[in-house]
Coordinates of C-alpha atoms in Angstrom, one line a residue:
Chain A
X380 CA -125.0 -172.2 68.7
X381 CA -121.7 -171.7 66.7
X382 CA -119.6 -174.8 66.9
X383 CA -115.8 -174.1 67.2
X384 CA -113.6 -176.2 65.1
X385 CA -112.3 -178.3 67.9
X386 CA -115.7 -178.9 69.1
X387 CA -117.0 -180.6 65.9
X388 CA -116.8 -184.2 67.1
X389 CA -119.0 -183.2 70.1
X390 CA -121.6 -181.6 67.8
X391 CA -121.4 -184.5 65.4
X392 CA -122.2 -186.9 68.2
X393 CA -125.0 -184.7 69.5
X394 CA -126.5 -184.7 66.1
X395 CA -126.4 -188.6 66.0
X396 CA -128.2 -188.6 69.3
X397 CA -130.8 -186.3 68.2
X398 CA -131.4 -188.4 65.1
X399 CA -131.8 -191.5 67.4
X400 CA -134.2 -189.7 69.6
X401 CA -136.3 -188.7 66.7
X402 CA -136.2 -192.2 65.3
X403 CA -137.3 -193.6 68.7
X404 CA -140.2 -191.2 68.9
X405 CA -141.4 -191.9 65.6
X406 CA -141.1 -195.6 65.7
X407 CA -141.8 -198.1 68.6
X408 CA -138.3 -199.3 68.7
X409 CA -136.4 -199.0 72.1
X410 CA -133.2 -197.1 71.3
X411 CA -132.6 -195.9 74.9
X412 CA -129.6 -198.1 75.6
X413 CA -127.9 -196.9 72.3
X414 CA -128.7 -193.3 73.1
X415 CA -127.2 -193.7 76.6
X416 CA -124.1 -195.3 75.2
X417 CA -123.6 -192.4 72.7
X418 CA -124.4 -189.8 75.2
X419 CA -121.8 -191.3 77.6
X420 CA -119.2 -191.2 74.8
X421 CA -120.1 -187.6 74.0
X422 CA -119.7 -186.6 77.8
X423 CA -116.4 -188.3 77.8
X424 CA -115.2 -186.7 74.6
X425 CA -116.4 -183.2 76.0
X426 CA -114.6 -183.8 79.2
X427 CA -111.5 -184.9 77.3
X428 CA -111.6 -181.9 74.7
X429 CA -112.3 -179.3 77.4
X430 CA -109.6 -180.7 79.7
X431 CA -106.8 -180.2 77.3
X432 CA -107.6 -177.0 75.5
X433 CA -104.6 -175.2 73.8
X434 CA -104.4 -171.5 74.3
X435 CA -105.5 -171.0 70.7
X436 CA -108.7 -173.0 71.3
X437 CA -109.2 -171.1 74.6
X438 CA -109.1 -167.7 72.5
X439 CA -111.9 -169.1 70.4
X440 CA -114.1 -169.8 73.4
X441 CA -113.3 -166.4 74.7
X442 CA -114.3 -164.7 71.6
X443 CA -117.5 -166.9 71.1
X444 CA -120.3 -164.7 69.8
X445 CA -122.8 -166.0 72.4
X446 CA -120.7 -165.5 75.4
X447 CA -122.5 -163.5 78.2
X448 CA -121.8 -159.9 77.7
X449 CA -121.7 -156.8 80.0
X450 CA -125.3 -155.6 79.6
X451 CA -126.8 -159.1 79.8
X452 CA -124.8 -159.8 83.0
X453 CA -125.7 -156.4 84.5
X454 CA -129.3 -157.2 84.1
X455 CA -128.9 -160.8 85.5
X456 CA -127.0 -159.5 88.4
X457 CA -129.1 -156.5 89.2
X458 CA -132.9 -156.4 88.9
X459 CA -132.8 -152.6 89.0
X460 CA -130.0 -151.9 86.5
X461 CA -130.1 -148.5 84.8
X462 CA -127.9 -147.8 81.9
X463 CA -126.2 -144.3 81.8
X464 CA -124.7 -143.0 78.6
X465 CA -122.3 -140.3 77.3
X466 CA -118.9 -138.8 77.9
X467 CA -120.3 -135.1 78.1
X468 CA -117.6 -134.1 75.6
X469 CA -118.3 -135.7 72.1
X470 CA -120.8 -138.6 72.0
X471 CA -122.0 -141.8 73.6
X472 CA -119.5 -144.6 72.7
X473 CA -121.8 -147.9 72.4
X474 CA -118.5 -150.0 72.7
X475 CA -118.4 -149.3 76.4
X476 CA -121.6 -149.3 78.5
X477 CA -122.3 -148.5 82.1
X478 CA -124.9 -148.0 84.7
X479 CA -126.1 -148.3 88.3
X480 CA -127.8 -151.2 90.0
X481 CA -128.1 -153.2 93.2
X482 CA -125.9 -156.3 93.5
X483 CA -126.8 -158.2 96.7
X484 CA -126.4 -155.6 99.4
X485 CA -124.4 -153.1 97.4
X486 CA -125.3 -150.3 95.2
X487 CA -122.8 -150.6 92.5
X488 CA -121.6 -148.9 89.3
X489 CA -121.3 -151.6 86.5
X490 CA -119.0 -150.6 83.5
X491 CA -118.0 -152.9 80.7
X492 CA -117.0 -153.3 77.0
X493 CA -120.0 -154.5 74.8
X494 CA -119.2 -156.2 71.5
X495 CA -122.8 -156.7 70.2
X496 CA -124.4 -159.9 69.3
X497 CA -125.8 -159.7 65.7
X498 CA -124.0 -158.2 62.7
X499 CA -126.0 -154.9 62.9
X500 CA -125.3 -154.4 66.6
X501 CA -121.7 -155.6 66.2
X502 CA -121.2 -152.7 63.7
X503 CA -123.0 -150.2 65.9
X504 CA -120.8 -151.3 69.0
X505 CA -117.7 -151.4 66.7
X506 CA -117.0 -155.1 67.8
X507 CA -116.4 -153.8 71.3
X508 CA -113.3 -151.6 70.3
X509 CA -113.9 -148.3 72.1
X510 CA -113.2 -144.8 70.9
X511 CA -111.5 -142.3 73.4
X512 CA -115.0 -141.2 74.2
X513 CA -115.8 -144.7 75.6
X514 CA -112.8 -144.4 78.0
X515 CA -114.0 -141.0 78.9
X516 CA -117.6 -142.0 79.6
X517 CA -116.1 -145.0 81.8
X518 CA -114.0 -142.4 83.7
X519 CA -117.1 -140.1 84.1
X520 CA -119.1 -143.0 85.6
X521 CA -116.2 -144.1 87.9
X522 CA -115.9 -140.7 89.3
X523 CA -119.6 -140.6 89.9
X524 CA -119.4 -143.9 91.7
X525 CA -116.5 -142.4 93.9
X526 CA -118.5 -139.4 94.7
X527 CA -121.5 -141.5 95.8
X528 CA -119.5 -144.1 97.5
X529 CA -120.5 -146.9 95.2
X530 CA -118.2 -149.9 94.5
X531 CA -117.3 -150.3 90.9
X532 CA -117.4 -153.5 88.9
X533 CA -115.9 -153.7 85.4
X534 CA -116.4 -156.3 82.8
X535 CA -113.6 -156.6 80.3
X536 CA -114.4 -157.9 76.9
X537 CA -112.6 -156.2 74.0
X538 CA -110.2 -157.1 71.2
X539 CA -108.5 -153.7 72.0
X540 CA -109.0 -150.1 71.8
X541 CA -109.9 -149.1 68.2
X542 CA -107.1 -148.4 66.0
X543 CA -108.8 -145.9 63.7
X544 CA -108.2 -142.4 62.4
X545 CA -110.8 -140.5 64.5
X546 CA -109.8 -142.4 67.5
X547 CA -106.2 -141.1 67.1
X548 CA -107.4 -137.6 66.3
X549 CA -109.5 -137.5 69.5
X550 CA -106.6 -138.8 71.7
X551 CA -107.0 -142.6 72.2
X552 CA -103.7 -142.6 74.0
X553 CA -104.5 -139.9 76.3
X554 CA -107.9 -141.3 77.1
X555 CA -106.5 -144.6 78.1
X556 CA -103.5 -143.1 80.0
X557 CA -105.8 -140.8 82.0
X558 CA -107.9 -143.7 83.0
X559 CA -105.0 -145.7 84.2
X560 CA -103.9 -142.7 86.3
X561 CA -107.3 -141.6 87.7
X562 CA -108.5 -145.0 88.5
X563 CA -105.5 -145.3 90.9
X564 CA -107.0 -142.3 92.7
X565 CA -110.5 -143.9 93.4
X566 CA -111.3 -144.4 96.9
X567 CA -114.2 -147.0 96.3
X568 CA -113.5 -150.7 95.7
X569 CA -113.0 -151.7 92.0
X570 CA -113.4 -155.4 91.0
X571 CA -112.7 -156.3 87.4
X572 CA -114.0 -159.5 85.8
X573 CA -112.3 -160.4 82.5
X574 CA -115.4 -162.1 80.8
X575 CA -114.0 -162.8 77.3
X576 CA -111.1 -161.1 75.6
X577 CA -108.9 -158.8 77.6
X578 CA -107.2 -157.0 74.7
X579 CA -104.1 -154.9 75.8
X580 CA -104.4 -151.4 76.7
X581 CA -108.1 -151.2 75.6
X582 CA -108.8 -153.7 78.3
X583 CA -106.5 -152.2 81.0
X584 CA -108.2 -148.8 80.4
X585 CA -111.2 -150.1 82.6
X586 CA -109.2 -152.6 84.8
X587 CA -107.0 -150.9 87.3
X588 CA -108.8 -152.6 90.0
X589 CA -108.3 -153.9 93.5
X590 CA -109.0 -157.4 92.5
X591 CA -108.9 -159.0 88.9
X592 CA -111.0 -162.0 88.3
X593 CA -111.0 -164.1 85.2
X594 CA -113.6 -166.5 83.9
X595 CA -112.0 -169.8 83.2
X596 CA -111.7 -169.4 79.4
X597 CA -111.2 -165.6 79.3
X598 CA -107.8 -164.4 78.1
X599 CA -105.8 -161.4 78.9
X600 CA -102.8 -160.2 76.7
X601 CA -100.6 -157.3 75.9
X602 CA -101.3 -157.9 72.2
X603 CA -103.6 -160.3 70.2
X604 CA -101.6 -163.4 69.2
X605 CA -102.4 -162.4 65.6
X606 CA -100.9 -159.1 66.0
X607 CA -97.9 -160.5 67.8
X608 CA -97.3 -163.1 65.2
X609 CA -97.4 -160.5 62.3
X610 CA -95.1 -158.1 64.3
X611 CA -92.5 -160.4 65.9
X612 CA -92.6 -163.4 63.7
X613 CA -93.6 -161.5 60.6
X614 CA -96.1 -164.3 59.8
X615 CA -99.7 -164.0 60.9
X616 CA -100.3 -167.7 60.6
X617 CA -98.1 -168.4 63.6
X618 CA -100.9 -166.9 66.0
X619 CA -101.3 -170.2 67.6
X620 CA -97.7 -170.4 68.7
X621 CA -97.8 -166.8 69.7
X622 CA -100.8 -167.4 71.9
X623 CA -98.8 -170.2 73.7
X624 CA -95.7 -168.0 74.2
X625 CA -97.6 -164.9 75.4
X626 CA -99.2 -166.7 78.3
X627 CA -102.7 -165.4 78.1
X628 CA -105.0 -167.9 79.6
X629 CA -106.6 -167.3 83.1
X630 CA -104.3 -169.9 84.6
X631 CA -101.3 -168.2 83.1
X632 CA -102.3 -164.8 84.2
X633 CA -103.0 -166.0 87.8
X634 CA -99.6 -167.8 87.8
X635 CA -98.0 -164.5 86.8
X636 CA -99.5 -163.0 89.9
X637 CA -101.6 -160.5 88.0
X638 CA -105.3 -162.1 88.2
X639 CA -106.3 -163.1 91.6
X640 CA -108.9 -165.7 90.9
X641 CA -110.4 -167.9 88.3
X642 CA -114.2 -168.2 88.1
X643 CA -115.2 -171.7 86.7
X644 CA -117.4 -171.8 83.6
X645 CA -119.9 -174.5 82.6
X646 CA -118.5 -177.4 80.7
X647 CA -117.8 -176.1 77.2
X648 CA -117.8 -172.5 78.1
X649 CA -119.8 -169.6 79.5
X650 CA -121.9 -169.5 76.4
X651 CA -123.8 -172.7 77.3
X652 CA -125.5 -171.3 80.4
X653 CA -125.6 -167.5 81.2
X654 CA -127.6 -168.0 84.3
X655 CA -124.9 -170.3 85.9
X656 CA -122.2 -167.8 84.9
X657 CA -124.0 -164.9 86.3
X658 CA -124.5 -166.8 89.7
X659 CA -120.9 -167.6 89.9
X660 CA -120.0 -164.1 89.1
X661 CA -122.5 -162.8 91.8
X662 CA -121.1 -164.9 94.3
X663 CA -117.5 -164.0 93.7
X664 CA -118.3 -160.3 93.6
X665 CA -120.1 -160.5 96.8
X666 CA -117.0 -162.2 98.4
X667 CA -114.7 -159.6 97.0
X668 CA -116.9 -156.5 97.9
X669 CA -117.5 -157.7 101.5
X670 CA -113.6 -157.9 102.0
X671 CA -113.0 -154.6 100.2
X672 CA -115.8 -152.8 101.9
X673 CA -114.3 -153.4 105.2
X674 CA -111.4 -151.2 104.4
X675 CA -111.4 -147.4 104.8
X676 CA -111.5 -145.2 101.7
X677 CA -107.7 -144.4 102.0
X678 CA -107.0 -148.2 102.5
X679 CA -108.9 -149.2 99.4
X680 CA -106.9 -146.7 97.3
X681 CA -103.5 -147.9 98.9
X682 CA -104.4 -151.5 98.4
X683 CA -104.9 -150.9 94.6
X684 CA -101.8 -148.9 94.3
X685 CA -99.6 -151.5 96.0
X686 CA -101.1 -154.2 93.8
X687 CA -100.1 -152.5 90.6
X688 CA -96.8 -151.1 92.1
X689 CA -95.7 -154.7 92.7
X690 CA -96.0 -155.9 89.1
X691 CA -92.8 -156.6 87.2
X692 CA -90.2 -159.2 87.2
X693 CA -86.5 -158.2 87.0
X694 CA -83.3 -158.8 88.7
X695 CA -81.1 -156.4 90.7
X696 CA -77.4 -157.3 90.3
X697 CA -76.5 -155.0 93.1
X698 CA -78.7 -156.9 95.6
X699 CA -77.0 -160.2 94.5
X700 CA -73.7 -158.5 95.0
X701 CA -74.8 -157.2 98.4
X702 CA -75.7 -160.7 99.6
X703 CA -72.0 -161.5 99.1
X704 CA -70.9 -158.3 100.7
X705 CA -73.2 -157.5 103.5
X706 CA -71.5 -154.1 104.2
X707 CA -72.3 -152.5 100.9
X708 CA -75.5 -150.6 100.5
X709 CA -77.4 -151.2 97.3
X710 CA -78.7 -147.7 96.6
X711 CA -75.2 -146.3 96.9
X712 CA -73.4 -149.1 95.0
X713 CA -75.8 -148.6 92.1
X714 CA -75.0 -144.9 91.6
X715 CA -72.7 -144.1 88.8
X716 CA -71.7 -140.7 87.2
X717 CA -72.1 -140.3 83.5
Chain B
X586 CA -75.0 -135.4 41.1
X587 CA -75.5 -134.9 44.8
X588 CA -72.8 -135.8 47.2
X589 CA -75.0 -138.6 48.5
X590 CA -74.6 -140.5 45.2
X591 CA -70.9 -140.9 46.2
X592 CA -72.0 -143.3 48.9
X593 CA -74.6 -145.4 47.3
X594 CA -73.5 -148.9 48.2
X595 CA -75.0 -150.8 45.6
X596 CA -73.1 -148.6 42.9
X597 CA -69.9 -150.4 42.2
X598 CA -68.5 -147.5 40.3
X599 CA -69.1 -145.1 43.2
X600 CA -67.7 -147.4 45.7
X601 CA -64.6 -147.4 43.9
X602 CA -64.5 -143.7 44.0
X603 CA -64.9 -143.9 47.7
X604 CA -61.9 -146.2 47.9
X605 CA -59.9 -144.1 45.7
X606 CA -60.7 -141.0 47.7
X607 CA -60.1 -143.0 50.9
X608 CA -62.9 -141.2 52.9
X609 CA -63.8 -142.9 55.9
X610 CA -67.5 -143.9 55.7
X611 CA -68.5 -142.5 59.0
X612 CA -68.0 -138.9 58.4
X613 CA -71.4 -138.2 57.1
X614 CA -74.9 -139.1 58.0
X615 CA -77.9 -139.2 55.6
X616 CA -80.9 -137.4 56.8
X617 CA -83.9 -139.8 56.5
X618 CA -86.2 -136.9 55.7
X619 CA -84.5 -134.7 53.0
X620 CA -82.0 -137.4 52.0
X621 CA -79.2 -135.0 52.1
X622 CA -75.9 -136.0 53.4
X623 CA -74.8 -134.1 56.4
X624 CA -71.2 -133.8 57.8
X625 CA -71.4 -135.4 61.3
X626 CA -69.5 -132.5 63.0
X627 CA -72.0 -130.1 61.6
X628 CA -74.8 -132.2 62.8
X629 CA -73.4 -132.3 66.2
X630 CA -72.9 -128.7 66.5
X631 CA -76.6 -128.4 65.4
X632 CA -78.1 -130.5 68.1
X633 CA -78.2 -133.3 65.6
X634 CA -81.0 -131.6 63.7
X635 CA -80.8 -131.4 59.9
X636 CA -81.3 -128.0 58.0
X637 CA -84.7 -129.5 57.0
X638 CA -85.6 -129.7 60.8
X639 CA -85.5 -133.4 60.9
X640 CA -84.5 -134.4 64.5
X641 CA -82.1 -137.3 64.6
X642 CA -82.8 -139.8 67.3
X643 CA -80.5 -139.5 70.2
X644 CA -78.8 -141.8 72.7
X645 CA -79.5 -141.0 76.3
X646 CA -75.9 -139.7 76.7
X647 CA -76.4 -137.3 73.7
X648 CA -79.7 -135.9 74.9
X649 CA -78.4 -135.5 78.6
X650 CA -75.3 -133.8 77.4
X651 CA -77.4 -131.5 75.2
X652 CA -80.0 -130.4 77.6
X653 CA -78.7 -130.6 81.1
X654 CA -75.9 -128.7 83.0
X655 CA -72.5 -130.3 82.1
X656 CA -71.5 -133.1 84.4
X657 CA -74.6 -132.7 86.6
X658 CA -76.2 -136.0 85.8
X659 CA -75.9 -138.8 88.3
X660 CA -77.5 -142.0 87.3
X661 CA -79.4 -144.2 89.8
X662 CA -80.5 -147.8 89.8
X663 CA -78.2 -149.0 87.1
X664 CA -78.2 -152.6 88.3
X665 CA -81.8 -153.4 87.4
X666 CA -81.8 -156.1 84.5
X667 CA -84.5 -157.7 82.5
X668 CA -85.3 -161.4 83.1
X669 CA -86.7 -163.7 80.4
X670 CA -89.3 -165.1 82.7
X671 CA -91.5 -166.3 80.0
X672 CA -88.8 -168.1 78.0
X673 CA -90.0 -166.1 75.1
X674 CA -88.7 -166.7 71.7
X675 CA -89.9 -165.3 68.4
X676 CA -87.5 -165.1 65.4
X677 CA -84.9 -164.9 68.2
X678 CA -84.9 -165.7 71.9
X679 CA -85.6 -162.6 74.2
X680 CA -82.4 -163.4 76.1
X681 CA -80.3 -163.0 73.0
X682 CA -82.2 -159.9 72.0
X683 CA -81.2 -158.6 75.4
X684 CA -77.6 -159.5 75.2
X685 CA -77.3 -157.8 71.8
X686 CA -79.1 -154.6 72.9
X687 CA -77.0 -154.4 76.1
X688 CA -73.9 -154.7 73.9
X689 CA -75.0 -152.3 71.3
X690 CA -76.3 -149.5 73.8
X691 CA -74.0 -150.2 76.8
X692 CA -77.2 -149.9 78.9
X693 CA -79.0 -152.5 81.0
X694 CA -82.3 -151.6 79.5
X695 CA -84.3 -149.0 77.4
X696 CA -84.2 -146.2 79.9
X697 CA -81.6 -144.3 82.1
X698 CA -82.9 -142.5 85.2
X699 CA -81.2 -140.1 87.7
X700 CA -80.7 -136.6 89.0
X701 CA -79.5 -133.7 86.9
X702 CA -79.7 -129.9 87.1
X703 CA -80.9 -127.5 84.5
X704 CA -79.5 -123.9 85.0
X705 CA -78.7 -125.2 88.4
X706 CA -82.2 -126.3 89.2
X707 CA -82.3 -129.9 90.3
X708 CA -84.6 -132.2 88.4
X709 CA -85.3 -135.9 88.3
X710 CA -85.0 -137.3 84.8
X711 CA -85.8 -140.3 82.8
X712 CA -84.3 -140.6 79.2
X713 CA -85.5 -143.5 77.1
X714 CA -83.3 -145.2 74.6
X715 CA -85.0 -146.2 71.3
X716 CA -81.8 -148.1 70.4
X717 CA -82.4 -150.8 73.1
X718 CA -85.2 -153.0 71.5
X719 CA -87.1 -150.1 70.1
X720 CA -87.4 -148.4 73.5
X721 CA -89.9 -151.0 74.5
X722 CA -91.3 -151.0 78.0
X723 CA -90.9 -154.2 80.0
X724 CA -90.6 -154.7 83.8
X725 CA -87.2 -152.8 84.0
X726 CA -88.4 -149.7 82.2
X727 CA -91.7 -149.7 84.2
X728 CA -89.8 -150.2 87.5
X729 CA -87.2 -147.4 86.7
X730 CA -90.1 -145.0 85.8
X731 CA -91.9 -145.8 89.0
X732 CA -88.7 -145.3 91.0
X733 CA -87.8 -142.0 89.4
X734 CA -91.4 -140.8 90.0
X735 CA -91.0 -142.0 93.7
X736 CA -87.8 -140.0 93.9
X737 CA -89.6 -136.9 92.8
X738 CA -92.4 -137.5 95.3
X739 CA -89.7 -137.6 98.1
X740 CA -87.3 -134.9 97.0
X741 CA -90.0 -132.5 95.5
X742 CA -88.0 -131.6 92.6
X743 CA -89.6 -131.7 89.1
X744 CA -89.7 -134.7 86.9
X745 CA -88.8 -134.7 83.2
X746 CA -89.1 -137.8 81.2
X747 CA -88.0 -138.0 77.5
X748 CA -89.8 -140.8 75.7
X749 CA -88.8 -142.6 72.7
X750 CA -90.4 -145.9 72.5
X751 CA -92.5 -148.2 70.3
X752 CA -94.6 -149.4 73.3
X753 CA -94.9 -152.4 75.5
X754 CA -92.3 -155.2 75.3
X755 CA -94.2 -158.0 73.9
X756 CA -91.5 -160.5 75.1
X757 CA -92.8 -160.0 78.6
X758 CA -96.4 -160.6 77.8
X759 CA -99.0 -159.3 80.1
X760 CA -96.4 -158.1 82.6
X761 CA -95.3 -155.4 80.1
X762 CA -99.0 -154.3 79.9
X763 CA -99.0 -153.9 83.6
X764 CA -96.1 -151.5 83.5
X765 CA -98.5 -149.1 81.8
X766 CA -100.7 -149.1 84.9
X767 CA -97.8 -149.1 87.4
X768 CA -96.2 -146.0 85.8
X769 CA -99.5 -144.2 85.5
X770 CA -100.3 -145.2 89.1
X771 CA -97.0 -143.6 90.4
X772 CA -97.9 -140.4 88.5
X773 CA -101.2 -140.2 90.3
X774 CA -99.2 -140.2 93.5
X775 CA -97.0 -137.5 92.2
X776 CA -100.0 -135.5 91.3
X777 CA -101.2 -135.7 94.8
X778 CA -98.0 -133.9 96.2
X779 CA -98.1 -131.3 93.5
X780 CA -94.7 -131.9 91.9
X781 CA -94.7 -130.9 88.2
X782 CA -94.1 -133.6 85.6
X783 CA -93.0 -132.6 82.1
X784 CA -93.4 -135.3 79.4
X785 CA -91.1 -134.7 76.4
X786 CA -92.3 -136.8 73.6
X787 CA -89.6 -137.7 71.1
X788 CA -89.7 -139.8 67.9
X789 CA -91.3 -142.2 68.1
X790 CA -93.7 -142.5 71.2
X791 CA -96.4 -145.0 70.4
X792 CA -98.6 -147.9 71.8
X793 CA -98.2 -148.6 75.6
X794 CA -95.8 -145.8 76.1
X795 CA -98.1 -143.0 74.7
X796 CA -101.1 -144.6 76.4
X797 CA -99.5 -144.3 79.7
X798 CA -96.9 -142.0 81.3
X799 CA -95.9 -140.2 78.0
X800 CA -99.4 -138.6 77.7
X801 CA -99.8 -137.7 81.3
X802 CA -97.4 -134.8 81.6
X803 CA -98.7 -131.6 83.4
X804 CA -97.0 -130.3 80.4
X805 CA -96.7 -132.3 77.2
X806 CA -93.9 -131.1 74.9
X807 CA -92.8 -132.8 71.7
X808 CA -89.8 -132.6 69.4
X809 CA -90.7 -131.5 65.9
X810 CA -91.9 -134.3 63.5
X811 CA -92.1 -137.0 66.2
X812 CA -94.5 -139.9 65.5
X813 CA -96.8 -140.0 68.5
X814 CA -99.7 -142.4 68.4
X815 CA -101.7 -145.1 70.1
X816 CA -101.9 -147.3 67.1
X817 CA -99.1 -147.1 64.5
X818 CA -99.9 -145.7 61.0
X819 CA -99.7 -149.2 59.3
X820 CA -102.1 -150.8 61.6
X821 CA -104.7 -148.1 61.1
X822 CA -104.2 -148.2 57.3
X823 CA -104.9 -151.9 57.5
X824 CA -107.9 -151.2 59.7
X825 CA -109.6 -148.4 57.6
X826 CA -108.0 -149.6 54.3
X827 CA -107.1 -146.1 53.4
X828 CA -103.9 -144.2 53.1
X829 CA -103.4 -141.6 56.0
X830 CA -102.8 -138.1 55.2
X831 CA -99.2 -136.7 55.3
X832 CA -98.2 -135.6 58.8
X833 CA -101.0 -137.6 60.5
X834 CA -99.8 -138.5 64.2
X835 CA -96.8 -136.2 63.9
X836 CA -96.1 -133.7 66.7
X837 CA -97.7 -130.8 64.7
X838 CA -100.9 -132.8 64.1
X839 CA -101.2 -133.6 67.8
X840 CA -100.6 -129.9 68.8
X841 CA -103.4 -128.9 66.6
X842 CA -105.7 -131.7 68.0
X843 CA -105.0 -130.4 71.6
X844 CA -102.8 -133.2 72.8
X845 CA -99.6 -131.3 73.3
X846 CA -98.8 -128.0 74.9
X847 CA -95.9 -127.2 72.5
X848 CA -93.7 -128.5 69.9
X849 CA -90.2 -127.4 70.7
X850 CA -87.1 -127.4 68.5
X851 CA -84.2 -129.2 70.2
X852 CA -82.1 -126.1 70.4
X853 CA -84.7 -124.4 72.5
X854 CA -85.6 -127.3 74.8
X855 CA -83.1 -126.5 77.6
X856 CA -84.4 -123.0 78.0
X857 CA -88.1 -123.9 77.7
X858 CA -87.8 -126.7 80.2
X859 CA -85.9 -124.4 82.7
X860 CA -88.6 -121.7 82.4
X861 CA -91.3 -124.2 82.9
X862 CA -90.0 -125.9 86.0
X863 CA -89.2 -122.5 87.5
X864 CA -92.8 -121.3 86.9
X865 CA -94.5 -124.4 87.9
X866 CA -92.8 -125.9 90.9
X867 CA -94.6 -124.8 94.1
X868 CA -91.7 -126.3 96.0
X869 CA -89.1 -124.1 94.5
X870 CA -87.5 -122.0 97.1
X871 CA -86.3 -118.5 96.5
X872 CA -82.7 -119.7 96.7
X873 CA -83.2 -122.1 93.8
X874 CA -84.7 -119.3 91.6
X875 CA -81.5 -117.0 92.0

């Protein structure tokens, strides 16, 4: 397992413990009390480190190469998952995967980004950065789900939509925009889980949902901290600071009223135990789908619209004025001729 | 020597010329494309388009005055203002940036919305202002777009939005990203009541703006030479480590790739828009057409 910078002390202690164990096995010395002591220290250190992670460190966990991915989760969640491919226009984009399966008592459509695990697969899947055809495939599958009355679950895990030449030529902006619009029109429940990186429009393109859940160490951001640092601070080395300012952690996104719920991860992150993570996700999805399935098709759609319509923080100076002058009407007082 | 050389600031000799001639510096503008100096009055009478077809960026006032019936525009929701709810600061605090932008543009944020008429046909309009923090979309821009769409849903008059925006406003973090979904969601509602929406993409329309309401017009029109993209050219060049060909991501390129219906010169915009809304709007009554 790849150790992250800030986890090094934990892994160093673990190494010591392993050494002692080997020593104990090869000799007759009783080292158990020493091993216990170091293990206790390692547990304490773990608890300390993971309790006070900075946003910059959380991003590293969110990007961990061994984090559970969409296809793995789909197969853990559904014993009968069948992957479906292609956008019927240009090609199959392996950066976004999708398919059907049974989740508890529901037939579901699962769609998500897929980054790839080894180098070869990462390249094939373009590191989870979709081209327009990925979004078009996702929309095709969502429309199919809508037609057959299947709830949709999306797993978000992408650095962003691919900023490449062909992606632009084939209409990256249009593909994402269309998904944002058409997802609002779906009459089946849509639940999104940000499982790793929620990278900007590339993430949102499959996440206009009734409910947005986030794994504990997942992040969701308008721009990568690196991108933000190089554009706004003109200094890519200030990514750590940008990560703080942008408010991208699960807790931040819940506090801003955008994500609905945080799903706890095993100590140290989801990559330590996929089974536990999939059980947590399965239970949360069952909850959400039970609640949403009780609504009519129109109500499901309206629920999603109202959620997104409410996003935004601003002030209306007329309304403040109105509170002082109860007779004035805000809509009239705010009109002005040019 | 071209006339332009007279105004080269770093040339001490030429600046003395200017002093001697006592020409006020704001009578000419330099075309960023062909580099010619253009007399401002000529530029104004030519829809602020250079002879080389470069379309200068416009303030919302200039655009409204050029395209819609004289004095027909009435602005709504002028009182919505941005809030620095993340206490965001990059090289400058967001709140200071807002103050400066308000002072510079005399607008509360990067879009004005309201009602106007086009050859007497009523329309709902939104006009973005690149001068206000690069036309970036934060909560106020998103809210105003959603509101003008809701007006259109209510009054059934066509909607025309002129975009000019670098994308989402990073200073509002994830909330600005959500404005992409909010505006697109409102457009879905507009589609359902069959009110036409014409998106006019002006220079530049990129990032979160192009990847939401700007690309969702029933008809997408662009001004010539506008940069229209999801990722900016510099980001792409860094990603693929290649120079992009000339004209990549310009209006004419998008037209060729099938992303736009038309590229329209500014002088023809008023007439094209009028014809389109006349033809498309199923809610137009006979009385309106006369």
